[in-house]
């Protein structure tokens, strides 16, 4: 199954999402604030192997966020801190 990393954590400006999908997979991500509001959502389409996405968080409020990755229907979430 696919795995992903979100760095740097804590993040100040630009967050990198590194997604590793072992096969061609339909993928998207959503970033939620601490109370569950979706702040950013992006459909990545079909990805395979290592895929990098960059999120400009420089104007976002400081605090906790959750990055939810959906790959072929499989959901995984990471908590990140915005300074």
mmCIF file with all atom_site columns, N, CA and C in Angstrom, residues 7-80:
data_model
loop_
_atom_site.group_PDB
_atom_site.id
_atom_site.type_symbol
_atom_site.label_atom_id
_atom_site.label_alt_id
_atom_site.label_comp_id
_atom_site.label_asym_id
_atom_site.label_entity_id
_atom_site.label_seq_id
_atom_site.pdbx_PDB_ins_code
_atom_site.Cartn_x
_atom_site.Cartn_y
_atom_site.Cartn_z
_atom_site.occupancy
_atom_site.B_iso_or_equiv
_atom_site.pdbx_formal_charge
_atom_site.auth_seq_id
_atom_site.auth_comp_id
_atom_site.auth_asym_id
_atom_site.auth_atom_id
_atom_site.pdbx_PDB_model_num
ATOM 1   N N  . UNK A 1 7  ? 6.934   16.932 5.467   1.00 0.00 ? 7  UNK A N  1
ATOM 2   C CA . UNK A 1 7  ? 8.060   17.608 6.110   1.00 0.00 ? 7  UNK A CA 1
ATOM 3   C C  . UNK A 1 7  ? 8.293   18.972 5.481   1.00 0.00 ? 7  UNK A C  1
ATOM 4   N N  . UNK A 1 8  ? 9.015   19.888 6.161   1.00 0.00 ? 8  UNK A N  1
ATOM 5   C CA . UNK A 1 8  ? 9.469   19.751 7.556   1.00 0.00 ? 8  UNK A CA 1
ATOM 6   C C  . UNK A 1 8  ? 8.286   19.826 8.522   1.00 0.00 ? 8  UNK A C  1
ATOM 7   N N  . UNK A 1 9  ? 8.457   19.267 9.684   1.00 0.00 ? 9  UNK A N  1
ATOM 8   C CA . UNK A 1 9  ? 7.417   19.289 10.702  1.00 0.00 ? 9  UNK A CA 1
ATOM 9   C C  . UNK A 1 9  ? 8.081   19.532 12.049  1.00 0.00 ? 9  UNK A C  1
ATOM 10  N N  . UNK A 1 10 ? 7.947   20.740 12.611  1.00 0.00 ? 10 UNK A N  1
ATOM 11  C CA . UNK A 1 10 ? 7.041   21.813 12.222  1.00 0.00 ? 10 UNK A CA 1
ATOM 12  C C  . UNK A 1 10 ? 7.452   22.530 10.936  1.00 0.00 ? 10 UNK A C  1
ATOM 13  N N  . UNK A 1 11 ? 6.460   23.125 10.286  1.00 0.00 ? 11 UNK A N  1
ATOM 14  C CA . UNK A 1 11 ? 6.656   23.815 9.014   1.00 0.00 ? 11 UNK A CA 1
ATOM 15  C C  . UNK A 1 11 ? 6.455   25.314 9.217   1.00 0.00 ? 11 UNK A C  1
ATOM 16  N N  . UNK A 1 12 ? 7.240   26.120 8.503   1.00 0.00 ? 12 UNK A N  1
ATOM 17  C CA . UNK A 1 12 ? 7.069   27.574 8.562   1.00 0.00 ? 12 UNK A CA 1
ATOM 18  C C  . UNK A 1 12 ? 6.430   28.087 7.270   1.00 0.00 ? 12 UNK A C  1
ATOM 19  N N  . UNK A 1 13 ? 6.960   27.667 6.115   1.00 0.00 ? 13 UNK A N  1
ATOM 20  C CA . UNK A 1 13 ? 6.478   28.177 4.832   1.00 0.00 ? 13 UNK A CA 1
ATOM 21  C C  . UNK A 1 13 ? 5.957   27.078 3.913   1.00 0.00 ? 13 UNK A C  1
ATOM 22  N N  . UNK A 1 14 ? 6.867   26.251 3.403   1.00 0.00 ? 14 UNK A N  1
ATOM 23  C CA . UNK A 1 14 ? 6.490   25.258 2.388   1.00 0.00 ? 14 UNK A CA 1
ATOM 24  C C  . UNK A 1 14 ? 6.546   23.840 2.933   1.00 0.00 ? 14 UNK A C  1
ATOM 25  N N  . UNK A 1 15 ? 5.418   23.159 2.841   1.00 0.00 ? 15 UNK A N  1
ATOM 26  C CA . UNK A 1 15 ? 5.313   21.769 3.261   1.00 0.00 ? 15 UNK A CA 1
ATOM 27  C C  . UNK A 1 15 ? 5.506   20.874 2.044   1.00 0.00 ? 15 UNK A C  1
ATOM 28  N N  . UNK A 1 16 ? 6.319   19.847 2.193   1.00 0.00 ? 16 UNK A N  1
ATOM 29  C CA . UNK A 1 16 ? 6.491   18.844 1.144   1.00 0.00 ? 16 UNK A CA 1
ATOM 30  C C  . UNK A 1 16 ? 5.754   17.576 1.546   1.00 0.00 ? 16 UNK A C  1
ATOM 31  N N  . UNK A 1 17 ? 4.940   17.070 0.631   1.00 0.00 ? 17 UNK A N  1
ATOM 32  C CA . UNK A 1 17 ? 4.300   15.766 0.797   1.00 0.00 ? 17 UNK A CA 1
ATOM 33  C C  . UNK A 1 17 ? 5.020   14.795 -0.121  1.00 0.00 ? 17 UNK A C  1
ATOM 34  N N  . UNK A 1 18 ? 5.615   13.789 0.457   1.00 0.00 ? 18 UNK A N  1
ATOM 35  C CA . UNK A 1 18 ? 6.320   12.762 -0.326  1.00 0.00 ? 18 UNK A CA 1
ATOM 36  C C  . UNK A 1 18 ? 5.477   11.492 -0.262  1.00 0.00 ? 18 UNK A C  1
ATOM 37  N N  . UNK A 1 19 ? 4.909   11.136 -1.412  1.00 0.00 ? 19 UNK A N  1
ATOM 38  C CA . UNK A 1 19 ? 3.986   10.004 -1.486  1.00 0.00 ? 19 UNK A CA 1
ATOM 39  C C  . UNK A 1 19 ? 4.671   8.868  -2.232  1.00 0.00 ? 19 UNK A C  1
ATOM 40  N N  . UNK A 1 20 ? 4.649   7.696  -1.631  1.00 0.00 ? 20 UNK A N  1
ATOM 41  C CA . UNK A 1 20 ? 5.219   6.513  -2.265  1.00 0.00 ? 20 UNK A CA 1
ATOM 42  C C  . UNK A 1 20 ? 4.102   5.531  -2.565  1.00 0.00 ? 20 UNK A C  1
ATOM 43  N N  . UNK A 1 21 ? 3.781   5.401  -3.848  1.00 0.00 ? 21 UNK A N  1
ATOM 44  C CA . UNK A 1 21 ? 2.712   4.501  -4.284  1.00 0.00 ? 21 UNK A CA 1
ATOM 45  C C  . UNK A 1 21 ? 3.350   3.368  -5.084  1.00 0.00 ? 21 UNK A C  1
ATOM 46  N N  . UNK A 1 22 ? 3.227   2.135  -4.609  1.00 0.00 ? 22 UNK A N  1
ATOM 47  C CA . UNK A 1 22 ? 3.892   1.015  -5.286  1.00 0.00 ? 22 UNK A CA 1
ATOM 48  C C  . UNK A 1 22 ? 3.337   0.690  -6.668  1.00 0.00 ? 22 UNK A C  1
ATOM 49  N N  . UNK A 1 23 ? 2.098   1.099  -6.941  1.00 0.00 ? 23 UNK A N  1
ATOM 50  C CA . UNK A 1 23 ? 1.503   0.876  -8.260  1.00 0.00 ? 23 UNK A CA 1
ATOM 51  C C  . UNK A 1 23 ? 0.746   2.133  -8.655  1.00 0.00 ? 23 UNK A C  1
ATOM 52  N N  . UNK A 1 24 ? 0.318   2.222  -9.902  1.00 0.00 ? 24 UNK A N  1
ATOM 53  C CA . UNK A 1 24 ? -0.452  3.380  -10.344 1.00 0.00 ? 24 UNK A CA 1
ATOM 54  C C  . UNK A 1 24 ? -1.717  3.492  -9.505  1.00 0.00 ? 24 UNK A C  1
ATOM 55  N N  . UNK A 1 25 ? -1.881  4.640  -8.869  1.00 0.00 ? 25 UNK A N  1
ATOM 56  C CA . UNK A 1 25 ? -2.955  4.809  -7.897  1.00 0.00 ? 25 UNK A CA 1
ATOM 57  C C  . UNK A 1 25 ? -3.634  6.159  -8.068  1.00 0.00 ? 25 UNK A C  1
ATOM 58  N N  . UNK A 1 26 ? -4.949  6.172  -7.917  1.00 0.00 ? 26 UNK A N  1
ATOM 59  C CA . UNK A 1 26 ? -5.713  7.412  -7.941  1.00 0.00 ? 26 UNK A CA 1
ATOM 60  C C  . UNK A 1 26 ? -5.595  8.057  -6.560  1.00 0.00 ? 26 UNK A C  1
ATOM 61  N N  . UNK A 1 27 ? -5.114  9.301  -6.505  1.00 0.00 ? 27 UNK A N  1
ATOM 62  C CA . UNK A 1 27 ? -4.745  9.897  -5.230  1.00 0.00 ? 27 UNK A CA 1
ATOM 63  C C  . UNK A 1 27 ? -5.246  11.323 -5.082  1.00 0.00 ? 27 UNK A C  1
ATOM 64  N N  . UNK A 1 28 ? -5.473  11.708 -3.831  1.00 0.00 ? 28 UNK A N  1
ATOM 65  C CA . UNK A 1 28 ? -5.825  13.088 -3.502  1.00 0.00 ? 28 UNK A CA 1
ATOM 66  C C  . UNK A 1 28 ? -5.405  13.339 -2.057  1.00 0.00 ? 28 UNK A C  1
ATOM 67  N N  . UNK A 1 29 ? -5.313  14.624 -1.714  1.00 0.00 ? 29 UNK A N  1
ATOM 68  C CA . UNK A 1 29 ? -5.078  14.953 -0.313  1.00 0.00 ? 29 UNK A CA 1
ATOM 69  C C  . UNK A 1 29 ? -5.982  16.097 0.108   1.00 0.00 ? 29 UNK A C  1
ATOM 70  N N  . UNK A 1 30 ? -6.251  16.135 1.419   1.00 0.00 ? 30 UNK A N  1
ATOM 71  C CA . UNK A 1 30 ? -6.991  17.229 2.035   1.00 0.00 ? 30 UNK A CA 1
ATOM 72  C C  . UNK A 1 30 ? -6.247  17.611 3.303   1.00 0.00 ? 30 UNK A C  1
ATOM 73  N N  . UNK A 1 31 ? -6.117  18.918 3.539   1.00 0.00 ? 31 UNK A N  1
ATOM 74  C CA . UNK A 1 31 ? -5.512  19.397 4.780   1.00 0.00 ? 31 UNK A CA 1
ATOM 75  C C  . UNK A 1 31 ? -6.608  20.069 5.593   1.00 0.00 ? 31 UNK A C  1
ATOM 76  N N  . UNK A 1 32 ? -6.750  19.610 6.844   1.00 0.00 ? 32 UNK A N  1
ATOM 77  C CA . UNK A 1 32 ? -7.774  20.113 7.758   1.00 0.00 ? 32 UNK A CA 1
ATOM 78  C C  . UNK A 1 32 ? -7.134  20.916 8.881   1.00 0.00 ? 32 UNK A C  1
ATOM 79  N N  . UNK A 1 33 ? -7.853  21.934 9.363   1.00 0.00 ? 33 UNK A N  1
ATOM 80  C CA . UNK A 1 33 ? -7.391  22.611 10.564  1.00 0.00 ? 33 UNK A CA 1
ATOM 81  C C  . UNK A 1 33 ? -7.818  21.795 11.781  1.00 0.00 ? 33 UNK A C  1
ATOM 82  N N  . UNK A 1 34 ? -7.471  22.282 12.955  1.00 0.00 ? 34 UNK A N  1
ATOM 83  C CA . UNK A 1 34 ? -7.659  21.503 14.178  1.00 0.00 ? 34 UNK A CA 1
ATOM 84  C C  . UNK A 1 34 ? -9.135  21.259 14.511  1.00 0.00 ? 34 UNK A C  1
ATOM 85  N N  . UNK A 1 35 ? -10.043 22.090 13.969  1.00 0.00 ? 35 UNK A N  1
ATOM 86  C CA . UNK A 1 35 ? -11.472 21.856 14.231  1.00 0.00 ? 35 UNK A CA 1
ATOM 87  C C  . UNK A 1 35 ? -12.173 21.147 13.072  1.00 0.00 ? 35 UNK A C  1
ATOM 88  N N  . UNK A 1 36 ? -11.383 20.690 12.107  1.00 0.00 ? 36 UNK A N  1
ATOM 89  C CA . UNK A 1 36 ? -11.954 19.843 11.062  1.00 0.00 ? 36 UNK A CA 1
ATOM 90  C C  . UNK A 1 36 ? -12.386 20.544 9.788   1.00 0.00 ? 36 UNK A C  1
ATOM 91  N N  . UNK A 1 37 ? -12.098 21.836 9.652   1.00 0.00 ? 37 UNK A N  1
ATOM 92  C CA . UNK A 1 37 ? -12.402 22.527 8.394   1.00 0.00 ? 37 UNK A CA 1
ATOM 93  C C  . UNK A 1 37 ? -11.372 22.154 7.331   1.00 0.00 ? 37 UNK A C  1
ATOM 94  N N  . UNK A 1 38 ? -11.837 21.822 6.138   1.00 0.00 ? 38 UNK A N  1
ATOM 95  C CA . UNK A 1 38 ? -10.919 21.528 5.027   1.00 0.00 ? 38 UNK A CA 1
ATOM 96  C C  . UNK A 1 38 ? -10.339 22.855 4.521   1.00 0.00 ? 38 UNK A C  1
ATOM 97  N N  . UNK A 1 39 ? -9.015  22.988 4.604   1.00 0.00 ? 39 UNK A N  1
ATOM 98  C CA . UNK A 1 39 ? -8.330  24.218 4.207   1.00 0.00 ? 39 UNK A CA 1
ATOM 99  C C  . UNK A 1 39 ? -7.851  24.115 2.758   1.00 0.00 ? 39 UNK A C  1
ATOM 100 N N  . UNK A 1 40 ? -7.384  22.935 2.383   1.00 0.00 ? 40 UNK A N  1
ATOM 101 C CA . UNK A 1 40 ? -6.900  22.738 1.014   1.00 0.00 ? 40 UNK A CA 1
ATOM 102 C C  . UNK A 1 40 ? -7.217  21.315 0.586   1.00 0.00 ? 40 UNK A C  1
ATOM 103 N N  . UNK A 1 41 ? -7.631  21.183 -0.663  1.00 0.00 ? 41 UNK A N  1
ATOM 104 C CA . UNK A 1 41 ? -7.946  19.861 -1.210  1.00 0.00 ? 41 UNK A CA 1
ATOM 105 C C  . UNK A 1 41 ? -7.404  19.817 -2.626  1.00 0.00 ? 41 UNK A C  1
ATOM 106 N N  . UNK A 1 42 ? -6.731  18.733 -2.976  1.00 0.00 ? 42 UNK A N  1
ATOM 107 C CA . UNK A 1 42 ? -6.197  18.621 -4.328  1.00 0.00 ? 42 UNK A CA 1
ATOM 108 C C  . UNK A 1 42 ? -6.288  17.181 -4.804  1.00 0.00 ? 42 UNK A C  1
ATOM 109 N N  . UNK A 1 43 ? -6.831  17.018 -6.012  1.00 0.00 ? 43 UNK A N  1
ATOM 110 C CA . UNK A 1 43 ? -6.860  15.717 -6.662  1.00 0.00 ? 43 UNK A CA 1
ATOM 111 C C  . UNK A 1 43 ? -5.561  15.579 -7.437  1.00 0.00 ? 43 UNK A C  1
ATOM 112 N N  . UNK A 1 44 ? -4.788  14.557 -7.137  1.00 0.00 ? 44 UNK A N  1
ATOM 113 C CA . UNK A 1 44 ? -3.491  14.356 -7.787  1.00 0.00 ? 44 UNK A CA 1
ATOM 114 C C  . UNK A 1 44 ? -3.597  13.490 -9.026  1.00 0.00 ? 44 UNK A C  1
ATOM 115 N N  . UNK A 1 45 ? -4.775  12.891 -9.254  1.00 0.00 ? 45 UNK A N  1
ATOM 116 C CA . UNK A 1 45 ? -4.931  12.005 -10.400 1.00 0.00 ? 45 UNK A CA 1
ATOM 117 C C  . UNK A 1 45 ? -4.183  10.696 -10.168 1.00 0.00 ? 45 UNK A C  1
ATOM 118 N N  . UNK A 1 46 ? -3.680  10.126 -11.243 1.00 0.00 ? 46 UNK A N  1
ATOM 119 C CA . UNK A 1 46 ? -2.963  8.852  -11.149 1.00 0.00 ? 46 UNK A CA 1
ATOM 120 C C  . UNK A 1 46 ? -1.480  9.131  -10.892 1.00 0.00 ? 46 UNK A C  1
ATOM 121 N N  . UNK A 1 47 ? -0.984  8.593  -9.781  1.00 0.00 ? 47 UNK A N  1
ATOM 122 C CA . UNK A 1 47 ? 0.445   8.710  -9.475  1.00 0.00 ? 47 UNK A CA 1
ATOM 123 C C  . UNK A 1 47 ? 1.028   7.311  -9.335  1.00 0.00 ? 47 UNK A C  1
ATOM 124 N N  . UNK A 1 48 ? 2.339   7.218  -9.450  1.00 0.00 ? 48 UNK A N  1
ATOM 125 C CA . UNK A 1 48 ? 3.019   5.954  -9.179  1.00 0.00 ? 48 UNK A CA 1
ATOM 126 C C  . UNK A 1 48 ? 4.420   6.248  -8.682  1.00 0.00 ? 48 UNK A C  1
ATOM 127 N N  . UNK A 1 49 ? 4.974   5.281  -7.975  1.00 0.00 ? 49 UNK A N  1
ATOM 128 C CA . UNK A 1 49 ? 6.300   5.402  -7.384  1.00 0.00 ? 49 UNK A CA 1
ATOM 129 C C  . UNK A 1 49 ? 6.368   6.622  -6.483  1.00 0.00 ? 49 UNK A C  1
ATOM 130 N N  . UNK A 1 50 ? 7.465   7.386  -6.517  1.00 0.00 ? 50 UNK A N  1
ATOM 131 C CA . UNK A 1 50 ? 7.612   8.529  -5.619  1.00 0.00 ? 50 UNK A CA 1
ATOM 132 C C  . UNK A 1 50 ? 7.053   9.783  -6.269  1.00 0.00 ? 50 UNK A C  1
ATOM 133 N N  . UNK A 1 51 ? 6.154   10.460 -5.558  1.00 0.00 ? 51 UNK A N  1
ATOM 134 C CA . UNK A 1 51 ? 5.521   11.676 -6.057  1.00 0.00 ? 51 UNK A CA 1
ATOM 135 C C  . UNK A 1 51 ? 5.660   12.761 -4.995  1.00 0.00 ? 51 UNK A C  1
ATOM 136 N N  . UNK A 1 52 ? 6.106   13.958 -5.403  1.00 0.00 ? 52 UNK A N  1
ATOM 137 C CA . UNK A 1 52 ? 6.253   15.077 -4.477  1.00 0.00 ? 52 UNK A CA 1
ATOM 138 C C  . UNK A 1 52 ? 5.210   16.153 -4.763  1.00 0.00 ? 52 UNK A C  1
ATOM 139 N N  . UNK A 1 53 ? 4.590   16.641 -3.720  1.00 0.00 ? 53 UNK A N  1
ATOM 140 C CA . UNK A 1 53 ? 3.647   17.764 -3.797  1.00 0.00 ? 53 UNK A CA 1
ATOM 141 C C  . UNK A 1 53 ? 4.134   18.827 -2.831  1.00 0.00 ? 53 UNK A C  1
ATOM 142 N N  . UNK A 1 54 ? 3.952   20.085 -3.202  1.00 0.00 ? 54 UNK A N  1
ATOM 143 C CA . UNK A 1 54 ? 4.400   21.190 -2.357  1.00 0.00 ? 54 UNK A CA 1
ATOM 144 C C  . UNK A 1 54 ? 3.208   22.064 -2.000  1.00 0.00 ? 54 UNK A C  1
ATOM 145 N N  . UNK A 1 55 ? 3.090   22.410 -0.712  1.00 0.00 ? 55 UNK A N  1
ATOM 146 C CA . UNK A 1 55 ? 1.982   23.219 -0.221  1.00 0.00 ? 55 UNK A CA 1
ATOM 147 C C  . UNK A 1 55 ? 2.558   24.475 0.412   1.00 0.00 ? 55 UNK A C  1
ATOM 148 N N  . UNK A 1 56 ? 2.167   25.638 -0.102  1.00 0.00 ? 56 UNK A N  1
ATOM 149 C CA . UNK A 1 56 ? 2.602   26.915 0.458   1.00 0.00 ? 56 UNK A CA 1
ATOM 150 C C  . UNK A 1 56 ? 1.710   27.243 1.652   1.00 0.00 ? 56 UNK A C  1
ATOM 151 N N  . UNK A 1 57 ? 2.275   27.134 2.839   1.00 0.00 ? 57 UNK A N  1
ATOM 152 C CA . UNK A 1 57 ? 1.526   27.398 4.070   1.00 0.00 ? 57 UNK A CA 1
ATOM 153 C C  . UNK A 1 57 ? 1.957   28.713 4.718   1.00 0.00 ? 57 UNK A C  1
ATOM 154 N N  . UNK A 1 58 ? 2.728   29.522 4.005   1.00 0.00 ? 58 UNK A N  1
ATOM 155 C CA . UNK A 1 58 ? 3.311   30.725 4.605   1.00 0.00 ? 58 UNK A CA 1
ATOM 156 C C  . UNK A 1 58 ? 2.268   31.693 5.160   1.00 0.00 ? 58 UNK A C  1
ATOM 157 N N  . UNK A 1 59 ? 1.078   31.739 4.555   1.00 0.00 ? 59 UNK A N  1
ATOM 158 C CA . UNK A 1 59 ? 0.045   32.680 5.011   1.00 0.00 ? 59 UNK A CA 1
ATOM 159 C C  . UNK A 1 59 ? -0.947  32.029 5.978   1.00 0.00 ? 59 UNK A C  1
ATOM 160 N N  . UNK A 1 60 ? -0.755  30.749 6.292   1.00 0.00 ? 60 UNK A N  1
ATOM 161 C CA . UNK A 1 60 ? -1.695  30.048 7.168   1.00 0.00 ? 60 UNK A CA 1
ATOM 162 C C  . UNK A 1 60 ? -1.440  30.417 8.622   1.00 0.00 ? 60 UNK A C  1
ATOM 163 N N  . UNK A 1 61 ? -2.477  30.342 9.438   1.00 0.00 ? 61 UNK A N  1
ATOM 164 C CA . UNK A 1 61 ? -2.348  30.604 10.873  1.00 0.00 ? 61 UNK A CA 1
ATOM 165 C C  . UNK A 1 61 ? -1.491  29.523 11.531  1.00 0.00 ? 61 UNK A C  1
ATOM 166 N N  . UNK A 1 62 ? -0.775  29.905 12.584  1.00 0.00 ? 62 UNK A N  1
ATOM 167 C CA . UNK A 1 62 ? -0.002  28.929 13.358  1.00 0.00 ? 62 UNK A CA 1
ATOM 168 C C  . UNK A 1 62 ? -0.950  27.950 14.043  1.00 0.00 ? 62 UNK A C  1
ATOM 169 N N  . UNK A 1 63 ? -0.474  26.723 14.227  1.00 0.00 ? 63 UNK A N  1
ATOM 170 C CA . UNK A 1 63 ? -1.283  25.728 14.932  1.00 0.00 ? 63 UNK A CA 1
ATOM 171 C C  . UNK A 1 63 ? -1.135  24.343 14.339  1.00 0.00 ? 63 UNK A C  1
ATOM 172 N N  . UNK A 1 64 ? -2.043  23.473 14.726  1.00 0.00 ? 64 UNK A N  1
ATOM 173 C CA . UNK A 1 64 ? -2.028  22.082 14.272  1.00 0.00 ? 64 UNK A CA 1
ATOM 174 C C  . UNK A 1 64 ? -2.894  21.914 13.034  1.00 0.00 ? 64 UNK A C  1
ATOM 175 N N  . UNK A 1 65 ? -2.421  21.073 12.115  1.00 0.00 ? 65 UNK A N  1
ATOM 176 C CA . UNK A 1 65 ? -3.181  20.720 10.913  1.00 0.00 ? 65 UNK A CA 1
ATOM 177 C C  . UNK A 1 65 ? -3.058  19.218 10.707  1.00 0.00 ? 65 UNK A C  1
ATOM 178 N N  . UNK A 1 66 ? -4.002  18.672 9.978   1.00 0.00 ? 66 UNK A N  1
ATOM 179 C CA . UNK A 1 66 ? -3.980  17.251 9.655   1.00 0.00 ? 66 UNK A CA 1
ATOM 180 C C  . UNK A 1 66 ? -3.989  17.091 8.142   1.00 0.00 ? 66 UNK A C  1
ATOM 181 N N  . UNK A 1 67 ? -3.018  16.333 7.646   1.00 0.00 ? 67 UNK A N  1
ATOM 182 C CA . UNK A 1 67 ? -2.938  16.036 6.219   1.00 0.00 ? 67 UNK A CA 1
ATOM 183 C C  . UNK A 1 67 ? -3.508  14.640 6.028   1.00 0.00 ? 67 UNK A C  1
ATOM 184 N N  . UNK A 1 68 ? -4.566  14.549 5.230   1.00 0.00 ? 68 UNK A N  1
ATOM 185 C CA . UNK A 1 68 ? -5.191  13.261 4.952   1.00 0.00 ? 68 UNK A CA 1
ATOM 186 C C  . UNK A 1 68 ? -4.924  12.904 3.502   1.00 0.00 ? 68 UNK A C  1
ATOM 187 N N  . UNK A 1 69 ? -4.298  11.770 3.287   1.00 0.00 ? 69 UNK A N  1
ATOM 188 C CA . UNK A 1 69 ? -4.002  11.276 1.948   1.00 0.00 ? 69 UNK A CA 1
ATOM 189 C C  . UNK A 1 69 ? -4.943  10.124 1.630   1.00 0.00 ? 69 UNK A C  1
ATOM 190 N N  . UNK A 1 70 ? -5.522  10.178 0.442   1.00 0.00 ? 70 UNK A N  1
ATOM 191 C CA . UNK A 1 70 ? -6.413  9.118  -0.023  1.00 0.00 ? 70 UNK A CA 1
ATOM 192 C C  . UNK A 1 70 ? -5.787  8.510  -1.278  1.00 0.00 ? 70 UNK A C  1
ATOM 193 N N  . UNK A 1 71 ? -5.426  7.234  -1.207  1.00 0.00 ? 71 UNK A N  1
ATOM 194 C CA . UNK A 1 71 ? -4.814  6.532  -2.337  1.00 0.00 ? 71 UNK A CA 1
ATOM 195 C C  . UNK A 1 71 ? -5.620  5.271  -2.598  1.00 0.00 ? 71 UNK A C  1
ATOM 196 N N  . UNK A 1 72 ? -6.270  5.229  -3.753  1.00 0.00 ? 72 UNK A N  1
ATOM 197 C CA . UNK A 1 72 ? -7.131  4.090  -4.112  1.00 0.00 ? 72 UNK A CA 1
ATOM 198 C C  . UNK A 1 72 ? -8.086  3.714  -2.986  1.00 0.00 ? 72 UNK A C  1
ATOM 199 N N  . UNK A 1 73 ? -8.661  4.737  -2.343  1.00 0.00 ? 73 UNK A N  1
ATOM 200 C CA . UNK A 1 73 ? -9.641  4.488  -1.293  1.00 0.00 ? 73 UNK A CA 1
ATOM 201 C C  . UNK A 1 73 ? -9.056  4.243  0.082   1.00 0.00 ? 73 UNK A C  1
ATOM 202 N N  . UNK A 1 74 ? -7.733  4.133  0.198   1.00 0.00 ? 74 UNK A N  1
ATOM 203 C CA . UNK A 1 74 ? -7.087  3.923  1.492   1.00 0.00 ? 74 UNK A CA 1
ATOM 204 C C  . UNK A 1 74 ? -6.652  5.267  2.069   1.00 0.00 ? 74 UNK A C  1
ATOM 205 N N  . UNK A 1 75 ? -7.078  5.529  3.294   1.00 0.00 ? 75 UNK A N  1
ATOM 206 C CA . UNK A 1 75 ? -6.884  6.823  3.938   1.00 0.00 ? 75 UNK A CA 1
ATOM 207 C C  . UNK A 1 75 ? -5.764  6.736  4.961   1.00 0.00 ? 75 UNK A C  1
ATOM 208 N N  . UNK A 1 76 ? -4.867  7.722  4.955   1.00 0.00 ? 76 UNK A N  1
ATOM 209 C CA . UNK A 1 76 ? -3.884  7.834  6.033   1.00 0.00 ? 76 UNK A CA 1
ATOM 210 C C  . UNK A 1 76 ? -3.711  9.307  6.380   1.00 0.00 ? 76 UNK A C  1
ATOM 211 N N  . UNK A 1 77 ? -3.422  9.574  7.645   1.00 0.00 ? 77 UNK A N  1
ATOM 212 C CA . UNK A 1 77 ? -3.395  10.942 8.149   1.00 0.00 ? 77 UNK A CA 1
ATOM 213 C C  . UNK A 1 77 ? -2.129  11.199 8.953   1.00 0.00 ? 77 UNK A C  1
ATOM 214 N N  . UNK A 1 78 ? -1.590  12.422 8.794   1.00 0.00 ? 78 UNK A N  1
ATOM 215 C CA . UNK A 1 78 ? -0.452  12.857 9.600   1.00 0.00 ? 78 UNK A CA 1
ATOM 216 C C  . UNK A 1 78 ? -0.776  14.211 10.207  1.00 0.00 ? 78 UNK A C  1
ATOM 217 N N  . UNK A 1 79 ? -0.320  14.405 11.453  1.00 0.00 ? 79 UNK A N  1
ATOM 218 C CA . UNK A 1 79 ? -0.489  15.702 12.121  1.00 0.00 ? 79 UNK A CA 1
ATOM 219 C C  . UNK A 1 79 ? 0.761   16.538 11.874  1.00 0.00 ? 79 UNK A C  1
ATOM 220 N N  . UNK A 1 80 ? 0.551   17.802 11.498  1.00 0.00 ? 80 UNK A N  1
ATOM 221 C CA . UNK A 1 80 ? 1.685   18.706 11.323  1.00 0.00 ? 80 UNK A CA 1
ATOM 222 C C  . UNK A 1 80 ? 1.460   19.961 12.155  1.00 0.00 ? 80 UNK A C  1
#
